[in-house]
């Protein structure tokens, strides 16, 4: 949120009580948010040990072939949960595309462009932020691409 403030990007902040990881669908239900607006952040790794970040709807599944193509790789695999904090600086359930330890190539599912706003993690468990998809892309230095199954 500090990064968004510094960039003068408007957002709405939501909080919820939660002591441990719950998935995006549970978060959306707890906050009574429409599932189609809530997005999750996934981190992958290529065989050459490069990391890539994908932001997709909570009910969607990342298409690893499309994701690899969009990232300019032969293949990508999901990052092991135990490595999330080391790679991103965030913990599982609080990972967001904005403000990771390093700037990784980030792709947002292209369907987000048709929405007035999307809701993503605020960088820690118990925090969600709602903002314009174009502003999310700007803050995360991301591009839009077709990266989900279907």
Short mmCIF file of N, CA, C and O in Angstrom, two decimals, residues 38-126:
data_model
loop_
_atom_site.label_atom_id
_atom_site.label_comp_id
_atom_site.label_asym_id
_atom_site.label_seq_id
_atom_site.Cartn_x
_atom_site.Cartn_y
_atom_site.Cartn_z
N UNK A 38 -12.06 -10.91 -7.66
CA UNK A 38 -10.96 -11.23 -6.74
C UNK A 38 -9.93 -12.10 -7.48
O UNK A 38 -10.27 -13.12 -8.07
N UNK A 39 -8.69 -11.66 -7.41
CA UNK A 39 -7.59 -12.32 -8.12
C UNK A 39 -6.54 -12.83 -7.14
O UNK A 39 -6.35 -12.26 -6.07
N UNK A 40 -5.87 -13.92 -7.55
CA UNK A 40 -4.79 -14.49 -6.73
C UNK A 40 -3.47 -14.30 -7.47
O UNK A 40 -3.44 -14.18 -8.70
N UNK A 41 -2.40 -14.30 -6.70
CA UNK A 41 -1.06 -14.11 -7.25
C UNK A 41 -0.30 -15.42 -7.12
O UNK A 41 -0.18 -15.97 -6.03
N UNK A 42 0.18 -15.92 -8.26
CA UNK A 42 0.92 -17.18 -8.29
C UNK A 42 2.34 -16.92 -8.78
O UNK A 42 2.56 -16.09 -9.66
N UNK A 43 3.30 -17.64 -8.21
CA UNK A 43 4.69 -17.47 -8.60
C UNK A 43 5.19 -18.79 -9.18
O UNK A 43 4.94 -19.86 -8.63
N UNK A 44 5.87 -18.69 -10.31
CA UNK A 44 6.40 -19.87 -10.99
C UNK A 44 7.91 -19.71 -11.18
O UNK A 44 8.45 -18.62 -11.01
N UNK A 45 8.51 -20.83 -11.57
CA UNK A 45 9.94 -20.83 -11.84
C UNK A 45 10.19 -21.57 -13.14
O UNK A 45 9.56 -22.60 -13.42
N UNK A 46 11.11 -21.06 -13.94
CA UNK A 46 11.48 -21.73 -15.18
C UNK A 46 12.64 -22.69 -14.91
O UNK A 46 13.28 -22.60 -13.86
N UNK A 47 12.93 -23.59 -15.84
CA UNK A 47 14.07 -24.50 -15.65
C UNK A 47 15.40 -23.76 -15.45
O UNK A 47 16.30 -24.26 -14.80
N UNK A 48 15.49 -22.53 -15.97
CA UNK A 48 16.71 -21.74 -15.81
C UNK A 48 16.72 -20.94 -14.50
O UNK A 48 17.53 -20.05 -14.31
N UNK A 49 15.78 -21.27 -13.61
CA UNK A 49 15.68 -20.66 -12.27
C UNK A 49 15.25 -19.19 -12.29
O UNK A 49 15.48 -18.46 -11.35
N UNK A 50 14.57 -18.77 -13.36
CA UNK A 50 13.97 -17.43 -13.40
C UNK A 50 12.58 -17.54 -12.79
O UNK A 50 11.91 -18.56 -12.94
N UNK A 51 12.13 -16.45 -12.16
CA UNK A 51 10.81 -16.44 -11.53
C UNK A 51 9.86 -15.57 -12.33
O UNK A 51 10.25 -14.53 -12.88
N UNK A 52 8.60 -16.00 -12.36
CA UNK A 52 7.55 -15.27 -13.07
C UNK A 52 6.30 -15.23 -12.20
O UNK A 52 5.98 -16.19 -11.51
N UNK A 53 5.60 -14.09 -12.25
CA UNK A 53 4.44 -13.87 -11.40
C UNK A 53 3.21 -13.76 -12.30
O UNK A 53 3.23 -13.08 -13.32
N UNK A 54 2.14 -14.46 -11.88
CA UNK A 54 0.89 -14.46 -12.64
C UNK A 54 -0.26 -14.09 -11.71
O UNK A 54 -0.35 -14.61 -10.60
N UNK A 55 -1.12 -13.19 -12.17
CA UNK A 55 -2.28 -12.74 -11.39
C UNK A 55 -3.52 -13.17 -12.15
O UNK A 55 -3.76 -12.72 -13.28
N UNK A 56 -4.30 -14.07 -11.51
CA UNK A 56 -5.45 -14.66 -12.20
C UNK A 56 -6.67 -14.68 -11.28
O UNK A 56 -6.53 -14.60 -10.06
N UNK A 57 -7.87 -14.81 -11.86
CA UNK A 57 -9.08 -14.88 -11.03
C UNK A 57 -9.00 -16.06 -10.05
O UNK A 57 -8.42 -17.10 -10.37
N UNK A 58 -9.59 -15.89 -8.86
CA UNK A 58 -9.49 -16.92 -7.82
C UNK A 58 -10.09 -18.25 -8.22
O UNK A 58 -9.66 -19.29 -7.73
N UNK A 59 -11.07 -18.25 -9.11
CA UNK A 59 -11.70 -19.51 -9.51
C UNK A 59 -11.04 -20.11 -10.75
O UNK A 59 -11.44 -21.18 -11.19
N UNK A 60 -10.04 -19.43 -11.31
CA UNK A 60 -9.39 -19.91 -12.53
C UNK A 60 -8.16 -20.75 -12.19
O UNK A 60 -7.66 -20.73 -11.07
N UNK A 61 -7.71 -21.47 -13.20
CA UNK A 61 -6.50 -22.28 -13.07
C UNK A 61 -5.47 -21.75 -14.06
O UNK A 61 -5.79 -21.49 -15.22
N UNK A 62 -4.24 -21.56 -13.59
CA UNK A 62 -3.18 -21.11 -14.47
C UNK A 62 -2.87 -22.20 -15.50
O UNK A 62 -2.68 -23.36 -15.15
N UNK A 63 -2.85 -21.82 -16.77
CA UNK A 63 -2.47 -22.73 -17.84
C UNK A 63 -0.95 -22.62 -17.97
O UNK A 63 -0.44 -21.60 -18.46
N UNK A 64 -0.22 -23.63 -17.51
CA UNK A 64 1.24 -23.54 -17.48
C UNK A 64 1.86 -23.40 -18.87
O UNK A 64 2.88 -22.73 -19.02
N UNK A 65 1.22 -23.98 -19.88
CA UNK A 65 1.74 -23.83 -21.25
C UNK A 65 1.56 -22.39 -21.74
O UNK A 65 2.49 -21.79 -22.29
N UNK A 66 0.37 -21.84 -21.55
CA UNK A 66 0.12 -20.44 -21.94
C UNK A 66 1.00 -19.50 -21.13
O UNK A 66 1.54 -18.52 -21.67
N UNK A 67 1.15 -19.78 -19.84
CA UNK A 67 1.96 -18.94 -18.96
C UNK A 67 3.42 -18.93 -19.42
O UNK A 67 4.05 -17.87 -19.51
N UNK A 68 3.94 -20.10 -19.73
CA UNK A 68 5.33 -20.19 -20.21
C UNK A 68 5.50 -19.40 -21.50
O UNK A 68 6.46 -18.63 -21.64
N UNK A 69 4.58 -19.60 -22.43
CA UNK A 69 4.64 -18.87 -23.71
C UNK A 69 4.62 -17.36 -23.46
O UNK A 69 5.43 -16.62 -24.03
N UNK A 70 3.71 -16.90 -22.61
CA UNK A 70 3.58 -15.47 -22.33
C UNK A 70 4.84 -14.92 -21.65
O UNK A 70 5.19 -13.75 -21.83
N UNK A 71 5.52 -15.78 -20.90
CA UNK A 71 6.75 -15.36 -20.20
C UNK A 71 7.99 -15.52 -21.08
O UNK A 71 9.09 -15.18 -20.67
N UNK A 72 7.80 -16.08 -22.28
CA UNK A 72 8.92 -16.29 -23.18
C UNK A 72 9.80 -17.46 -22.77
O UNK A 72 11.01 -17.45 -23.02
N UNK A 73 9.19 -18.46 -22.15
CA UNK A 73 9.92 -19.63 -21.66
C UNK A 73 9.40 -20.90 -22.32
O UNK A 73 8.29 -20.94 -22.80
N UNK A 74 10.23 -21.96 -22.26
CA UNK A 74 9.77 -23.27 -22.76
C UNK A 74 8.78 -23.88 -21.79
O UNK A 74 7.84 -24.55 -22.18
N UNK A 75 9.01 -23.65 -20.50
CA UNK A 75 8.11 -24.19 -19.48
C UNK A 75 8.26 -23.39 -18.18
O UNK A 75 9.28 -22.72 -17.98
N UNK A 76 7.23 -23.47 -17.34
CA UNK A 76 7.29 -22.93 -15.98
C UNK A 76 6.58 -23.92 -15.07
O UNK A 76 5.72 -24.68 -15.52
N UNK A 77 6.99 -23.92 -13.81
CA UNK A 77 6.36 -24.79 -12.81
C UNK A 77 6.05 -23.94 -11.59
O UNK A 77 6.74 -22.95 -11.31
N UNK A 78 5.01 -24.32 -10.87
CA UNK A 78 4.64 -23.59 -9.66
C UNK A 78 5.81 -23.61 -8.67
O UNK A 78 6.46 -24.63 -8.49
N UNK A 79 6.04 -22.48 -8.03
CA UNK A 79 7.07 -22.39 -6.99
C UNK A 79 6.60 -23.15 -5.76
O UNK A 79 5.43 -23.08 -5.39
N UNK A 80 7.50 -23.89 -5.12
CA UNK A 80 7.14 -24.61 -3.90
C UNK A 80 6.76 -23.62 -2.80
O UNK A 80 7.39 -22.57 -2.66
N UNK A 81 5.74 -23.96 -2.04
CA UNK A 81 5.24 -23.09 -0.97
C UNK A 81 6.37 -22.67 -0.03
O UNK A 81 6.44 -21.52 0.39
N UNK A 82 7.27 -23.59 0.28
CA UNK A 82 8.36 -23.29 1.22
C UNK A 82 9.30 -22.20 0.70
O UNK A 82 10.02 -21.57 1.47
N UNK A 83 9.29 -21.95 -0.61
CA UNK A 83 10.19 -20.96 -1.21
C UNK A 83 9.55 -19.59 -1.44
O UNK A 83 10.24 -18.65 -1.83
N UNK A 84 8.25 -19.47 -1.21
CA UNK A 84 7.55 -18.21 -1.50
C UNK A 84 8.16 -17.03 -0.76
O UNK A 84 8.44 -16.00 -1.36
N UNK A 85 8.38 -17.16 0.53
CA UNK A 85 8.91 -16.04 1.31
C UNK A 85 10.31 -15.64 0.85
O UNK A 85 10.62 -14.46 0.70
N UNK A 86 11.16 -16.62 0.60
CA UNK A 86 12.53 -16.34 0.17
C UNK A 86 12.54 -15.59 -1.16
O UNK A 86 13.31 -14.65 -1.34
N UNK A 87 11.70 -15.99 -2.09
CA UNK A 87 11.68 -15.41 -3.43
C UNK A 87 10.96 -14.06 -3.46
O UNK A 87 11.43 -13.11 -4.08
N UNK A 88 9.81 -13.97 -2.79
CA UNK A 88 8.95 -12.78 -2.93
C UNK A 88 9.05 -11.79 -1.76
O UNK A 88 8.75 -10.62 -1.93
N UNK A 89 9.37 -12.29 -0.58
CA UNK A 89 9.32 -11.45 0.62
C UNK A 89 7.95 -11.50 1.28
O UNK A 89 7.74 -10.90 2.33
N UNK A 90 7.02 -12.21 0.67
CA UNK A 90 5.68 -12.36 1.22
C UNK A 90 5.48 -13.80 1.68
O UNK A 90 6.20 -14.70 1.27
N UNK A 91 4.44 -14.01 2.52
CA UNK A 91 4.11 -15.36 2.94
C UNK A 91 2.91 -15.85 2.14
O UNK A 91 2.15 -15.05 1.59
N UNK A 92 2.74 -17.16 2.11
CA UNK A 92 1.60 -17.75 1.40
C UNK A 92 0.31 -17.16 1.94
O UNK A 92 0.09 -17.11 3.14
N UNK A 93 -0.55 -16.71 1.04
CA UNK A 93 -1.81 -16.10 1.44
C UNK A 93 -1.72 -14.58 1.52
O UNK A 93 -2.73 -13.90 1.61
N UNK A 94 -0.50 -14.06 1.48
CA UNK A 94 -0.31 -12.61 1.53
C UNK A 94 0.53 -12.11 0.37
O UNK A 94 1.02 -10.99 0.37
N UNK A 95 0.71 -12.95 -0.62
CA UNK A 95 1.56 -12.62 -1.76
C UNK A 95 0.81 -11.72 -2.73
O UNK A 95 -0.34 -11.98 -3.08
N UNK A 96 1.46 -10.65 -3.15
CA UNK A 96 0.87 -9.74 -4.12
C UNK A 96 1.92 -9.35 -5.14
O UNK A 96 3.12 -9.43 -4.85
N UNK A 97 1.50 -8.94 -6.31
CA UNK A 97 2.44 -8.63 -7.40
C UNK A 97 3.17 -7.31 -7.18
O UNK A 97 4.18 -7.04 -7.82
N UNK A 98 2.69 -6.48 -6.28
CA UNK A 98 3.30 -5.18 -6.03
C UNK A 98 4.27 -5.28 -4.86
O UNK A 98 3.92 -5.77 -3.79
N UNK A 99 5.51 -4.82 -5.07
CA UNK A 99 6.46 -4.72 -3.97
C UNK A 99 7.18 -5.99 -3.59
O UNK A 99 7.60 -6.14 -2.44
N UNK A 100 7.36 -6.90 -4.52
CA UNK A 100 8.14 -8.11 -4.21
C UNK A 100 9.60 -7.72 -3.99
O UNK A 100 10.02 -6.63 -4.38
N UNK A 101 10.37 -8.63 -3.40
CA UNK A 101 11.79 -8.38 -3.15
C UNK A 101 12.52 -7.90 -4.40
O UNK A 101 13.37 -7.02 -4.34
N UNK A 102 12.20 -8.52 -5.52
CA UNK A 102 12.78 -8.15 -6.81
C UNK A 102 11.64 -7.95 -7.79
O UNK A 102 10.54 -8.45 -7.58
N UNK A 103 11.91 -7.24 -8.87
CA UNK A 103 10.91 -7.05 -9.91
C UNK A 103 10.97 -8.23 -10.88
O UNK A 103 11.90 -8.35 -11.66
N UNK A 104 10.00 -9.11 -10.77
CA UNK A 104 9.92 -10.26 -11.67
C UNK A 104 8.95 -9.93 -12.79
O UNK A 104 8.04 -9.13 -12.62
N UNK A 105 9.14 -10.60 -13.93
CA UNK A 105 8.18 -10.43 -15.03
C UNK A 105 6.81 -10.85 -14.50
O UNK A 105 6.66 -11.93 -13.94
N UNK A 106 5.83 -9.96 -14.66
CA UNK A 106 4.50 -10.18 -14.11
C UNK A 106 3.46 -10.07 -15.22
O UNK A 106 3.48 -9.14 -16.01
N UNK A 107 2.54 -11.04 -15.23
CA UNK A 107 1.47 -11.07 -16.20
C UNK A 107 0.13 -11.19 -15.49
O UNK A 107 -0.02 -12.01 -14.58
N UNK A 108 -0.81 -10.38 -15.91
CA UNK A 108 -2.16 -10.38 -15.35
C UNK A 108 -3.09 -10.96 -16.41
O UNK A 108 -3.00 -10.60 -17.60
N UNK A 109 -3.99 -11.85 -15.99
CA UNK A 109 -4.96 -12.43 -16.92
C UNK A 109 -5.69 -11.30 -17.66
O UNK A 109 -6.21 -10.37 -17.05
N UNK A 110 -5.72 -11.40 -18.98
CA UNK A 110 -6.24 -10.31 -19.82
C UNK A 110 -7.70 -9.96 -19.55
O UNK A 110 -8.12 -8.84 -19.78
N UNK A 111 -8.48 -10.91 -19.04
CA UNK A 111 -9.89 -10.62 -18.76
C UNK A 111 -10.05 -9.53 -17.70
O UNK A 111 -11.10 -8.88 -17.63
N UNK A 112 -9.02 -9.29 -16.91
CA UNK A 112 -9.08 -8.22 -15.89
C UNK A 112 -9.28 -6.85 -16.52
O UNK A 112 -9.89 -5.97 -15.91
N UNK A 113 -8.80 -6.69 -17.75
CA UNK A 113 -8.91 -5.40 -18.42
C UNK A 113 -10.35 -4.95 -18.63
O UNK A 113 -10.62 -3.76 -18.75
N UNK A 114 -11.29 -5.90 -18.66
CA UNK A 114 -12.69 -5.54 -18.90
C UNK A 114 -13.42 -5.18 -17.61
O UNK A 114 -14.59 -4.79 -17.65
N UNK A 115 -12.75 -5.30 -16.47
CA UNK A 115 -13.37 -4.98 -15.18
C UNK A 115 -13.04 -3.57 -14.73
O UNK A 115 -11.94 -3.08 -15.00
N UNK A 116 -13.98 -2.92 -14.03
CA UNK A 116 -13.68 -1.58 -13.52
C UNK A 116 -12.64 -1.62 -12.39
O UNK A 116 -11.90 -0.67 -12.19
N UNK A 117 -12.59 -2.76 -11.67
CA UNK A 117 -11.61 -2.91 -10.60
C UNK A 117 -11.39 -4.39 -10.31
O UNK A 117 -12.23 -5.22 -10.64
N UNK A 118 -10.23 -4.68 -9.73
CA UNK A 118 -9.92 -6.03 -9.28
C UNK A 118 -9.47 -5.94 -7.82
O UNK A 118 -9.07 -4.88 -7.34
N UNK A 119 -9.56 -7.08 -7.14
CA UNK A 119 -9.18 -7.13 -5.72
C UNK A 119 -8.07 -8.15 -5.59
O UNK A 119 -8.20 -9.29 -6.04
N UNK A 120 -6.95 -7.73 -5.00
CA UNK A 120 -5.78 -8.59 -4.81
C UNK A 120 -5.30 -8.48 -3.37
O UNK A 120 -5.73 -7.59 -2.63
N UNK A 121 -4.40 -9.35 -3.01
CA UNK A 121 -3.84 -9.30 -1.66
C UNK A 121 -3.18 -7.95 -1.40
O UNK A 121 -2.54 -7.38 -2.28
N UNK A 122 -3.31 -7.50 -0.18
CA UNK A 122 -2.67 -6.25 0.25
C UNK A 122 -1.26 -6.47 0.76
O UNK A 122 -0.65 -5.56 1.32
N UNK A 123 -0.72 -7.66 0.60
CA UNK A 123 0.67 -7.91 0.98
C UNK A 123 0.83 -8.64 2.29
O UNK A 123 1.95 -8.89 2.73
N UNK A 124 -0.26 -8.97 2.94
CA UNK A 124 -0.20 -9.78 4.16
C UNK A 124 -1.56 -10.44 4.37
O UNK A 124 -2.58 -9.97 3.85
N UNK A 125 -1.56 -11.52 5.11
CA UNK A 125 -2.81 -12.20 5.41
C UNK A 125 -3.70 -11.24 6.20
O UNK A 125 -3.23 -10.54 7.10
N UNK A 126 -4.97 -11.15 5.80
CA UNK A 126 -5.91 -10.25 6.46
C UNK A 126 -6.08 -8.92 5.76
O UNK A 126 -6.77 -8.04 6.25
#
